[in-house]
Structures are given as C-alpha cells and as structure tokens.
PDB file of C-alpha atoms in Angstrom:
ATOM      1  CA  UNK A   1     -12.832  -4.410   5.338  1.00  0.00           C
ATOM      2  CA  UNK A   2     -13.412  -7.833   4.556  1.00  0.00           C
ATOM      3  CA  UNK A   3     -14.609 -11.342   7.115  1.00  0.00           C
ATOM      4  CA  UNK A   4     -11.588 -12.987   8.485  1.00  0.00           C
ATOM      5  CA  UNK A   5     -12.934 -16.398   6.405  1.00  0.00           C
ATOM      6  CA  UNK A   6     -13.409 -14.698   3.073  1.00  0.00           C
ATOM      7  CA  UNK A   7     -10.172 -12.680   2.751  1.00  0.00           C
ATOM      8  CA  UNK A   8      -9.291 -14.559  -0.698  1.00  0.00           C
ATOM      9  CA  UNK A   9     -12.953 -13.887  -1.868  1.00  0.00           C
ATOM     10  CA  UNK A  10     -14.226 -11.139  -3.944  1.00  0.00           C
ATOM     11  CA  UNK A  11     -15.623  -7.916  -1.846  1.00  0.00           C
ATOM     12  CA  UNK A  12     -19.996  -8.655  -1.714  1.00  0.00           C
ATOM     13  CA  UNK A  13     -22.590  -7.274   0.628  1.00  0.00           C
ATOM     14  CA  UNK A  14     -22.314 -10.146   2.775  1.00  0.00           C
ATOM     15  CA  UNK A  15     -18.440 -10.824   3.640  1.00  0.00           C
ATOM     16  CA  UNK A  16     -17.111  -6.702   3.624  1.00  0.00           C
ATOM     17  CA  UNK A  17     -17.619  -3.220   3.472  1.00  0.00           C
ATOM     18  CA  UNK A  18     -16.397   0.290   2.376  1.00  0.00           C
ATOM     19  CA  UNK A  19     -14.602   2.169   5.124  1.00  0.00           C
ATOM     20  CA  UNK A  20     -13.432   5.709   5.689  1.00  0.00           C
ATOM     21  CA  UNK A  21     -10.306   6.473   8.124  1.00  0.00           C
ATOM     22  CA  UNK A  22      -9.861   9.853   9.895  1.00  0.00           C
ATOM     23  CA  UNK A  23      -7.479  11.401  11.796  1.00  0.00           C
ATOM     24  CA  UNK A  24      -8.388  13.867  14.852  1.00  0.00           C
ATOM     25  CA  UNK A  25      -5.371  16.258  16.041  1.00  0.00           C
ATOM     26  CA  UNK A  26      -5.227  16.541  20.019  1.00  0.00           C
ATOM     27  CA  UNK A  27      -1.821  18.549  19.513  1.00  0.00           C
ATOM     28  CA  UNK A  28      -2.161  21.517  21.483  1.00  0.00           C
ATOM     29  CA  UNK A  29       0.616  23.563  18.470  1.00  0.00           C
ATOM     30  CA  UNK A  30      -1.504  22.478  15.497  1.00  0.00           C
ATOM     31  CA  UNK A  31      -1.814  25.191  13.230  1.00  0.00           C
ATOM     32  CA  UNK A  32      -3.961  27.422  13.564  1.00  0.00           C
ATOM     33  CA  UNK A  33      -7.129  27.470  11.400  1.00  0.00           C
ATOM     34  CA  UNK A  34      -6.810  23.886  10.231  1.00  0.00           C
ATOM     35  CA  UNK A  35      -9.724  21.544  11.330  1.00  0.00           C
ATOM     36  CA  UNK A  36      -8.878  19.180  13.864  1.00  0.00           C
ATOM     37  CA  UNK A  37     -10.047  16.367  11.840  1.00  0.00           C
ATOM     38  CA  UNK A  38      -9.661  14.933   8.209  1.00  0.00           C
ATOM     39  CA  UNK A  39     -10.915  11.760   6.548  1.00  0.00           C
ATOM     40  CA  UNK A  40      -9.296   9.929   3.925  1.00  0.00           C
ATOM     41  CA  UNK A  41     -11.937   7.248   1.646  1.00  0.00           C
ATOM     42  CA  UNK A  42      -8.732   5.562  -0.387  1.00  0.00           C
ATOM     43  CA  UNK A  43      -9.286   7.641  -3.426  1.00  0.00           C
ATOM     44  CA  UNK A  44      -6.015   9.754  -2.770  1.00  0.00           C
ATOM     45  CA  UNK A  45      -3.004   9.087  -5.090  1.00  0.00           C
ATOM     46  CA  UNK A  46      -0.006  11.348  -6.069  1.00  0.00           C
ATOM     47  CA  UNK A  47      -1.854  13.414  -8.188  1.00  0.00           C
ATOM     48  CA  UNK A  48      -3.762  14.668  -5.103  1.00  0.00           C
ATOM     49  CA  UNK A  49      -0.745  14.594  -2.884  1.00  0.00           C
ATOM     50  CA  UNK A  50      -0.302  18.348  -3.492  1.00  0.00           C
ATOM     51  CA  UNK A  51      -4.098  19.163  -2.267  1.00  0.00           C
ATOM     52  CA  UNK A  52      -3.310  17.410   1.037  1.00  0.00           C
ATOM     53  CA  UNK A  53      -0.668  19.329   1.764  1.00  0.00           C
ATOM     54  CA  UNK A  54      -2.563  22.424   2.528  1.00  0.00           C
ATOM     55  CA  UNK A  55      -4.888  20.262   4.941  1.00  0.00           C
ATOM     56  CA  UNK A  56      -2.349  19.008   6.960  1.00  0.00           C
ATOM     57  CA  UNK A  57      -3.267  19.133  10.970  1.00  0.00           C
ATOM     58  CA  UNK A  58       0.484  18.523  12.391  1.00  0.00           C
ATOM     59  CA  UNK A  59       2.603  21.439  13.489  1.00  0.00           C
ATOM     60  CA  UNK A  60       6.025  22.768  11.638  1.00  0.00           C
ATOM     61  CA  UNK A  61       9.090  23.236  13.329  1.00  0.00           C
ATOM     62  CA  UNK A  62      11.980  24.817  11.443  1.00  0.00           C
ATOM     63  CA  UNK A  63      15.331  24.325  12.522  1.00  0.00           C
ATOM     64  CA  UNK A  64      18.880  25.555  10.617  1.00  0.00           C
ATOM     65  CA  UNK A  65      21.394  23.251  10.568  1.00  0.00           C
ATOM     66  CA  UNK A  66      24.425  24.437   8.698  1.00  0.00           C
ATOM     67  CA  UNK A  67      23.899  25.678   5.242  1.00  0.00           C
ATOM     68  CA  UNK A  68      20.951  23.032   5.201  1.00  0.00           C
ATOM     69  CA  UNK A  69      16.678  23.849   6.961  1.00  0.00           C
ATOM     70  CA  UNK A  70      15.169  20.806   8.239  1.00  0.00           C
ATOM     71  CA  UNK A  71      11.489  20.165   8.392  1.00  0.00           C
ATOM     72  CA  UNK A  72       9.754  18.170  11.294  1.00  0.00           C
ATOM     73  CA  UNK A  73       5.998  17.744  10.835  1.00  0.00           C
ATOM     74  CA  UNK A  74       4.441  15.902  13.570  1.00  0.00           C
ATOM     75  CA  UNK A  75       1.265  15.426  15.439  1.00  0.00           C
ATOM     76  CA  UNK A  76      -0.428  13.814  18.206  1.00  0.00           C
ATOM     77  CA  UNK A  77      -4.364  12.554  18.440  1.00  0.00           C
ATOM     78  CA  UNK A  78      -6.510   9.676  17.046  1.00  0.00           C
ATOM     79  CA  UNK A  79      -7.245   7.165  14.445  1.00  0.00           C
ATOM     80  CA  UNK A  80     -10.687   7.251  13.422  1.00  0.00           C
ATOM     81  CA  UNK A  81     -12.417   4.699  11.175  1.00  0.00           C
ATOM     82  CA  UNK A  82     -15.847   5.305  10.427  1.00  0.00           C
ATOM     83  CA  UNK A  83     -18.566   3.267   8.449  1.00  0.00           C
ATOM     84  CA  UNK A  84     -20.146   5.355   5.720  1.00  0.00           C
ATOM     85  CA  UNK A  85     -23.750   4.545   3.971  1.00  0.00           C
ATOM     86  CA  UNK A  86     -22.688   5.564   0.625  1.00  0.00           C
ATOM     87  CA  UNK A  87     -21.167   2.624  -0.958  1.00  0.00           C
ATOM     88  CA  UNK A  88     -22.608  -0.084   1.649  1.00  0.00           C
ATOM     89  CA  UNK A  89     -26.163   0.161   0.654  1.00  0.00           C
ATOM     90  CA  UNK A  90     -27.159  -3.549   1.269  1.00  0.00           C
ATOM     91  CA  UNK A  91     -25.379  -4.897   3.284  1.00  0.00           C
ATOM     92  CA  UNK A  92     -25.993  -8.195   4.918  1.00  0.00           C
ATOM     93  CA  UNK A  93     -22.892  -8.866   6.967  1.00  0.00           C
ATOM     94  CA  UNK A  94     -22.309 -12.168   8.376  1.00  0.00           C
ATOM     95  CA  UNK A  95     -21.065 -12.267  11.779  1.00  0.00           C
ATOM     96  CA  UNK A  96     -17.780 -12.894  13.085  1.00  0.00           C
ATOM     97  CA  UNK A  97     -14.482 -10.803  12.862  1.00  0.00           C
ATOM     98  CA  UNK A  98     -13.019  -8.359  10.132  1.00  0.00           C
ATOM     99  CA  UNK A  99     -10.135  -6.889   9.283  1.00  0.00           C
ATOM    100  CA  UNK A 100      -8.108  -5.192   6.848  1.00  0.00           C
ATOM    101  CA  UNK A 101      -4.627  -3.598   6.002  1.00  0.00           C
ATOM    102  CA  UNK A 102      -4.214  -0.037   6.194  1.00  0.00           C
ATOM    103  CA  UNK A 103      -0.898   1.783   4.536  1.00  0.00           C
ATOM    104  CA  UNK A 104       0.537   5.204   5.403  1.00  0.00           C
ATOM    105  CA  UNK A 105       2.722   6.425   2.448  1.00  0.00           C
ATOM    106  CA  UNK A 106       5.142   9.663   2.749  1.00  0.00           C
ATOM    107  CA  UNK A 107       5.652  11.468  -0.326  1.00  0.00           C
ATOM    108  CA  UNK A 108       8.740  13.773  -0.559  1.00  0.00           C
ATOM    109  CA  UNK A 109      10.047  15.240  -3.924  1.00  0.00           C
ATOM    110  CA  UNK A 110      13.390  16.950  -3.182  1.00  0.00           C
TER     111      UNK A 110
END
C-alpha cells in the first residue's frame, strides 16, 4: 500500500507498507470443517494454486446438464485487510491517504 503522492516512488518505511488481505465466509452452506477465514500475503502463484483449492470457504453446487456437470462455487462474507508487523518493522508513515490495487485471478485447467 503505498501514499497517494508517492505512487511512482520506490516502496520505503515512510511512503507504504506490507499488507495482508483476508476473506471471512458469512455463508450459512459453507462447507463444513473449513475455517471461516483465510488470508492471502501476495506470495501465491500457480504453483500454489493446487494447495488453495483444498482451503476454499465457498459452497459447491453440482448440477447435470446434458451429458456435461457444471460447477458453481460461490460465497458470501467480507474483505478483510489487515496490517501485519512482520515486514513493516520501521515504519514512519507520513500522513495523508493510501491506496493500492488489488487483483482476483481464477485459475481453471480443463
């Protein structure tokens, strides 16, 4: 997360900091015995795409359609971001606003 007057600047202990995001399931159908929350740091890639799958909080629904099964994943609840101390030791912030861009990629390999 980076001041609104230093976006074009390098990341310091004065003008940003590290940030974590979470999300916290409210759905009443999640499945059962998943946490209902799960923080992501940015470190996930495609490698680890496969690990995430098993600590997904959305429900499944299952529905045949033809000869073909479609999959709906969904889910309903927050999104949580969360300042943690490891990797902001330091910091100095200036005041004033920040902000950032935050992506949401689906992966599907069929």
């Amino acid at each position: 997360m980076k001041h609104t007057q230093a976006l074009g600047s390098t990341l310091n202990n004065r003008n940003g900091f590290y940030f974590e995001i979470g999300l916290r399931s409210s759905a009443s159908s999640r499945l059962a015995g998943y946490d209902d929350e799960i923080w992501f740091d940015g470190t996930d890639s495609l490698a680890t795409a496969d690990s995430l799958s098993e600590r997904l909080l959305s429900s499944m629904m299952v529905e045949q359609n033809q000869s073909s099964y479609l999959y709906s994943y969904y889910d309903e609840g927050d999104i949580l971001i969360r300042y943690p101390s490891e990797g902001n030791e330091n910091r100095n912030l200036v005041g004033g606003g920040y902000t950032t861009n935050i992506y949401i990629h689906l992966v599907c390999e069929q």
